XYZ file of C-alpha atoms in Angstrom:
400
model
C 160.458 148.427 133.489
C 163.881 150.099 132.170
C 167.241 149.614 133.044
C 169.369 152.488 133.500
C 172.927 153.222 133.589
C 174.239 156.166 136.186
C 177.742 155.926 135.266
C 180.705 153.652 134.251
C 184.176 154.099 135.753
C 187.950 152.428 134.807
C 191.241 151.909 135.427
C 193.835 153.589 133.192
C 195.152 150.059 131.982
C 198.862 148.648 132.342
C 200.799 147.048 130.746
C 200.184 142.716 131.525
C 203.765 141.954 131.991
C 206.612 141.873 134.882
C 207.570 145.321 133.578
C 204.109 146.990 133.733
C 203.363 149.747 135.697
C 200.388 147.840 138.173
C 201.851 144.479 138.455
C 202.662 145.263 142.038
C 198.791 145.909 142.232
C 196.382 143.124 143.377
C 193.520 142.521 141.014
C 191.183 142.928 144.112
C 192.820 146.367 144.354
C 191.913 147.475 140.906
C 188.431 146.576 141.486
C 188.262 148.182 144.894
C 189.343 151.159 143.462
C 186.865 152.022 141.234
C 184.347 150.853 143.878
C 185.631 153.603 145.728
C 186.174 156.008 143.581
C 181.987 155.610 142.419
C 181.834 155.739 145.693
C 183.192 159.121 146.274
C 182.068 160.930 142.632
C 178.517 160.579 143.389
C 178.955 160.355 147.456
C 176.883 156.958 146.968
C 174.763 154.991 149.715
C 176.327 152.242 149.512
C 173.248 150.638 151.490
C 171.065 150.982 148.415
C 173.864 148.815 146.078
C 172.608 145.217 146.210
C 174.894 143.294 143.966
C 178.412 143.719 141.977
C 178.675 141.020 139.670
C 182.329 141.007 137.549
C 183.345 139.273 134.759
C 186.924 137.775 135.167
C 187.888 134.979 132.965
C 191.568 133.587 135.141
C 189.482 132.683 138.321
C 192.658 131.326 139.986
C 195.630 132.663 142.256
C 195.042 136.923 142.805
C 191.513 136.175 141.508
C 190.390 132.791 142.451
C 187.502 132.817 145.501
C 184.834 134.977 144.413
C 186.591 138.598 143.439
C 183.424 140.056 143.301
C 182.663 139.981 147.045
C 185.986 140.073 148.259
C 186.366 143.663 146.240
C 182.843 144.581 147.833
C 184.295 144.001 151.232
C 187.380 145.619 150.216
C 185.405 148.770 149.467
C 183.832 149.156 152.793
C 180.355 149.617 150.931
C 178.618 147.740 153.647
C 178.147 143.761 154.954
C 175.128 143.677 153.262
C 176.707 143.884 149.824
C 176.708 140.529 147.514
C 179.052 139.869 144.713
C 179.454 137.494 142.030
C 182.282 136.426 139.582
C 181.156 135.460 136.116
C 183.025 134.180 132.931
C 181.959 133.916 129.053
C 185.626 134.649 128.210
C 186.332 138.113 126.776
C 182.471 139.014 126.627
C 182.935 138.977 130.630
C 182.382 142.605 131.497
C 179.550 143.325 129.309
C 177.510 139.734 130.105
C 178.197 141.279 133.295
C 176.278 144.857 132.584
C 173.476 142.467 130.878
C 172.668 139.982 133.643
C 172.501 143.466 135.584
C 170.393 144.830 133.297
C 167.903 141.757 132.873
C 168.149 141.649 137.075
C 166.701 145.467 137.259
C 164.658 144.823 134.024
C 162.695 141.811 135.321
C 162.284 143.738 138.905
C 164.438 141.005 141.234
C 167.319 144.043 141.723
C 166.702 147.733 142.419
C 170.226 149.069 141.450
C 173.735 146.708 140.526
C 177.256 147.589 140.208
C 178.459 145.912 137.161
C 181.355 145.357 135.503
C 185.275 143.343 135.690
C 188.332 143.021 136.597
C 192.025 140.923 134.759
C 195.483 141.437 135.969
C 197.423 139.768 133.443
C 200.244 140.622 134.864
C 199.967 138.764 137.382
C 197.980 135.757 136.636
C 198.862 135.138 133.045
C 196.071 134.019 130.029
C 195.914 130.653 130.045
C 196.291 130.098 133.903
C 193.364 128.916 134.602
C 193.297 125.833 132.027
C 190.219 124.011 130.500
C 189.491 121.135 128.734
C 188.334 123.016 125.349
C 191.654 124.151 124.933
C 193.599 121.340 126.841
C 191.803 118.614 126.610
C 192.839 116.638 122.947
C 189.962 114.997 123.232
C 187.830 117.291 123.491
C 189.614 120.109 121.352
C 190.668 117.374 118.441
C 187.106 116.178 117.328
C 186.025 119.708 117.931
C 188.161 121.230 115.734
C 189.049 123.433 118.317
C 192.516 125.970 117.379
C 194.078 128.844 118.846
C 192.732 132.469 118.783
C 195.500 133.370 116.491
C 194.666 130.913 114.131
C 191.084 131.915 113.611
C 192.233 135.699 113.730
C 194.690 134.468 110.651
C 192.013 132.131 109.149
C 189.116 135.369 108.914
C 191.515 137.760 107.197
C 192.601 134.982 105.022
C 188.670 133.904 104.100
C 187.424 137.445 104.112
C 190.181 138.375 101.969
C 192.538 140.615 104.198
C 196.227 141.450 103.416
C 198.950 141.810 105.954
C 199.042 145.773 104.476
C 195.079 145.875 105.728
C 196.029 144.455 109.418
C 198.890 146.788 109.632
C 196.966 149.643 108.334
C 194.345 148.587 111.197
C 197.133 148.652 113.554
C 198.555 152.228 112.871
C 195.195 153.570 113.153
C 194.296 153.030 116.784
C 197.344 154.114 117.670
C 196.623 157.427 116.006
C 192.897 157.330 116.997
C 193.473 156.802 120.608
C 196.425 158.764 120.572
C 194.265 161.531 119.253
C 191.800 160.754 121.879
C 194.544 160.896 124.848
C 196.016 164.395 123.380
C 192.384 165.914 123.967
C 191.444 164.030 126.971
C 188.717 162.266 125.433
C 188.736 159.279 128.581
C 186.941 161.101 130.651
C 185.868 158.078 132.715
C 189.056 157.150 133.640
C 190.710 157.013 137.309
C 194.464 156.581 137.851
C 195.686 153.982 139.776
C 197.311 154.997 143.780
C 199.421 153.181 146.072
C 198.346 152.957 150.083
C 199.798 156.361 150.196
C 197.503 157.601 147.457
C 200.586 158.302 145.324
C 199.504 158.153 141.372
C 201.218 154.907 140.496
C 199.927 155.135 137.003
C 197.922 158.092 135.528
C 197.555 156.603 131.927
C 197.054 153.829 129.664
C 200.267 152.459 129.594
C 200.253 150.932 125.667
C 199.850 153.560 123.781
C 202.519 154.177 120.974
C 202.102 157.335 119.162
C 205.460 156.828 117.119
C 203.831 153.406 116.001
C 203.938 153.621 112.072
C 202.840 151.381 108.991
C 206.274 150.343 108.400
C 207.594 149.552 111.616
C 204.440 147.169 111.862
C 205.573 146.145 108.677
C 208.643 144.714 109.897
C 207.289 142.185 112.584
C 207.304 138.348 112.064
C 203.867 137.358 112.033
C 203.356 135.026 115.397
C 200.866 132.359 114.668
C 202.579 131.146 111.406
C 205.560 128.531 113.538
C 202.155 127.441 115.432
C 199.677 126.926 112.942
C 202.525 124.777 111.468
C 204.423 123.080 113.952
C 201.685 121.955 115.962
C 199.469 121.163 112.947
C 196.646 123.754 113.749
C 196.708 124.699 109.999
C 195.475 121.932 109.223
C 193.062 122.254 111.355
C 191.491 125.088 110.485
C 191.753 123.628 106.577
C 190.535 120.369 107.260
C 187.151 122.512 108.159
C 187.345 125.523 105.543
C 188.857 123.161 102.363
C 188.383 126.267 100.391
C 190.729 127.984 101.778
C 194.016 126.299 100.865
C 197.079 128.346 102.535
C 196.557 130.279 105.845
C 198.206 133.845 105.207
C 199.787 134.379 108.511
C 199.485 138.300 109.104
C 198.999 138.903 112.897
C 201.128 139.902 115.065
C 201.556 142.035 118.334
C 200.850 145.022 116.787
C 197.864 144.440 114.980
C 196.617 142.315 117.773
C 194.650 143.393 120.919
C 197.487 144.252 123.805
C 198.002 141.760 127.300
C 196.965 144.881 130.470
C 195.849 144.628 133.610
C 192.378 147.141 134.661
C 189.101 147.176 136.000
C 186.084 148.792 134.968
C 182.189 148.768 136.179
C 178.833 150.156 135.625
C 176.028 151.481 138.105
C 172.858 150.215 136.710
C 169.425 150.747 138.234
C 166.049 151.210 138.226
C 164.499 155.264 137.531
C 163.023 155.036 141.265
C 166.273 153.780 142.951
C 168.325 157.287 140.910
C 165.734 159.207 142.037
C 166.398 158.603 145.758
C 170.468 159.127 145.367
C 170.005 161.829 143.100
C 171.205 160.659 140.718
C 170.646 161.490 136.168
C 170.027 158.192 134.232
C 173.054 159.019 131.656
C 172.083 155.900 129.534
C 169.160 153.172 129.087
C 169.991 149.717 127.688
C 168.202 148.835 124.881
C 168.588 145.396 124.293
C 171.651 142.450 124.096
C 172.312 139.697 122.265
C 174.580 136.537 122.059
C 175.484 134.219 118.780
C 177.269 130.913 118.754
C 179.905 130.400 116.196
C 182.178 127.068 115.614
C 185.143 126.969 117.604
C 187.164 127.230 114.320
C 186.699 130.353 113.459
C 185.216 131.417 116.848
C 186.107 135.207 116.560
C 182.927 135.996 113.956
C 180.680 136.001 116.301
C 180.064 140.013 116.708
C 177.945 140.558 113.510
C 175.008 137.796 114.704
C 175.349 139.008 118.055
C 174.877 142.616 116.812
C 171.737 141.797 114.172
C 170.067 139.889 117.023
C 170.397 142.801 119.630
C 168.972 145.355 116.802
C 166.083 143.053 116.099
C 165.188 143.033 120.069
C 165.205 146.422 119.662
C 163.532 146.912 116.523
C 166.473 148.987 115.438
C 168.487 149.219 111.816
C 171.944 149.334 111.833
C 171.578 152.895 110.275
C 170.443 154.208 113.191
C 173.623 153.174 115.590
C 175.598 156.367 115.935
C 178.540 154.740 117.122
C 180.045 151.250 117.237
C 182.565 149.479 119.554
C 183.951 146.535 118.385
C 186.327 144.840 120.554
C 190.082 144.784 118.420
C 191.172 141.496 119.661
C 192.619 140.916 116.501
C 192.293 143.455 113.157
C 190.787 140.555 111.696
C 188.015 141.358 113.685
C 186.251 144.556 113.769
C 187.477 144.442 109.675
C 185.039 141.166 109.516
C 182.101 143.245 111.452
C 182.573 145.928 109.110
C 182.466 143.867 105.856
C 179.913 141.878 107.019
C 177.807 144.423 108.765
C 178.339 147.681 106.655
C 179.348 149.670 108.738
C 182.036 152.556 108.140
C 184.671 152.896 109.787
C 184.359 156.467 110.666
C 181.754 154.863 113.259
C 183.586 152.332 114.668
C 185.771 152.664 117.400
C 186.982 156.041 117.189
C 188.923 156.614 120.183
C 190.763 153.708 119.108
C 190.384 150.463 120.287
C 192.572 147.482 122.188
C 195.509 147.229 119.602
C 196.306 150.900 121.463
C 194.785 150.561 124.781
C 194.565 146.676 125.432
C 191.927 143.941 125.986
C 192.280 143.069 130.431
C 189.717 140.400 129.143
C 187.276 140.175 131.810
C 186.828 144.060 131.863
C 187.194 144.825 128.685
C 183.255 144.713 127.770
C 182.629 147.444 130.440
C 185.304 149.765 129.458
C 183.994 149.697 125.915
C 180.624 150.777 127.221
C 181.544 153.615 129.646
C 184.011 154.939 126.530
C 180.876 154.660 124.053
C 179.181 156.823 126.406
C 181.443 159.293 127.296
C 181.807 159.512 123.367
C 177.949 159.524 122.291
C 178.067 162.409 124.591
C 180.773 164.307 123.418
C 179.288 164.106 119.982
C 176.162 165.161 121.030
C 174.910 161.543 119.469
C 172.129 158.957 120.549
C 172.861 155.348 120.416
C 175.710 152.904 120.371
C 176.480 149.496 120.426
C 179.005 147.566 121.671
C 180.504 144.411 120.515
C 182.822 141.457 121.190
C 184.415 138.191 119.782
C 184.495 135.326 122.310
C 186.406 132.352 122.663
C 185.774 129.199 122.005
C 183.218 130.243 119.652
C 180.640 133.452 120.794
C 179.396 137.017 119.979
C 178.124 139.581 122.290
C 176.331 142.873 121.662
C 174.652 145.049 124.188
C 172.703 148.493 122.742
C 172.565 151.629 124.444
C 170.529 154.844 124.358
C 170.940 158.189 125.730
C 168.494 159.355 128.372
C-alpha cells in the first residue's frame, strides 16, 4: 500500500527570542493555526483524520503534556482525534512524517496529520535538560560535545575554511531572499491574533543585506567553549588526526533560532478519493542512521544512502535535495560525501536564512521541496537532517 502526501502547510517563522514577533503566541496556537488552515483550505472532513503526530524537542512548559493532542483538541477537529508527540531531536518533524507513512503503508491508519512545532522564544533550547548532555557520567565517557564543537570538528576534519562556511551562509540568505521576492513559499501561512489580524506574514530572519565581508567580521561562537570547557580536547582525543580545532561557525553561518509549526496530510489513495483530494506526492523511502556523538552531525549522507538503496534509486535519480542547514559544514560535508552539486541542494535557502524550529523543520523542508519540485516540473526529492547525539534521517518523495 502506498502512503500519499496530499498537502503540506507551514507557518511563517518568527525570531526565537524575546523580541521575536511570535513571542506572544503559544506553541499550541502555532500548531492550531496550521491545523485550521488545512481544514479550511480543503473543506476537510475532519472525522476521517485519525491521528496527529507532532515532533517537538523541548517538551516542557508550554510544549508539555502532549502538545499534539492539545492542538488537535484546540483545533475543533472533533473529540475522536488522537495525538502523539515525539522527539527525535532535530529530525522530529521528518520522523513524524515517516511514522505516519509507516502507519498508512501497514494499513493501521488511513489518514494522519504529521508535522511538528517549536516555540524557541517561549521554551528555550535545552530547557528540557537530559542526561546525554547534562550528566558528566554519560557525556565524558561517551565523548559527547556540544553541536557547535561538532560542526567545527567537521569543518576542520574535512577541509572547510572560514571563507567556505561564510560563503555558504551568504548564499543561503541570497537564495532565500530571491525565493521570497518571487513568492516561492506558497504553502506558508501568516500567524494571526485573536481578532484575525496578522502578527507576522513573512519569515522574520531573512537578511537581504547580508554580505560575505559582514559575515567575516563576526567572532566564532564556539572557540571559548571549546578551549575553556575542554571540549576541543574531547574531540581531538576521539579524532587525533585533527591536531587543532578551527572554530569557523558563528550566528551568520549557523541555523537561526526561530518559532514555527508545520503539518502534512498523509493517507491512502482510497481516503483521498473520499475527500475529493488529489495526492501530490508519495513517500518512496525513509531511513535513519547513527553516528558517534562527537562528530554527531554527519548522519545525513549515510541515512540518504540507506533511503536510496531502499527505494532502488541512485543519487542521480534525485532532482532536488533539502539538507537542513544546522551549520554550514553539515550540507557542505553532505555534498562532498555524496558528490551532489550545490545547484540541486537547498535552492530556496535553508535554516541559516530561514531558521530551524527544531521539532517542525523536517516537515517544513518537506513542504518546501514539494512546492519547488512542482514549480520546476520535476519529480523526485530527498529530505535529510543531521540530528543531535549522532543520528541522521532521510526521506525520498516522488511526485504523483
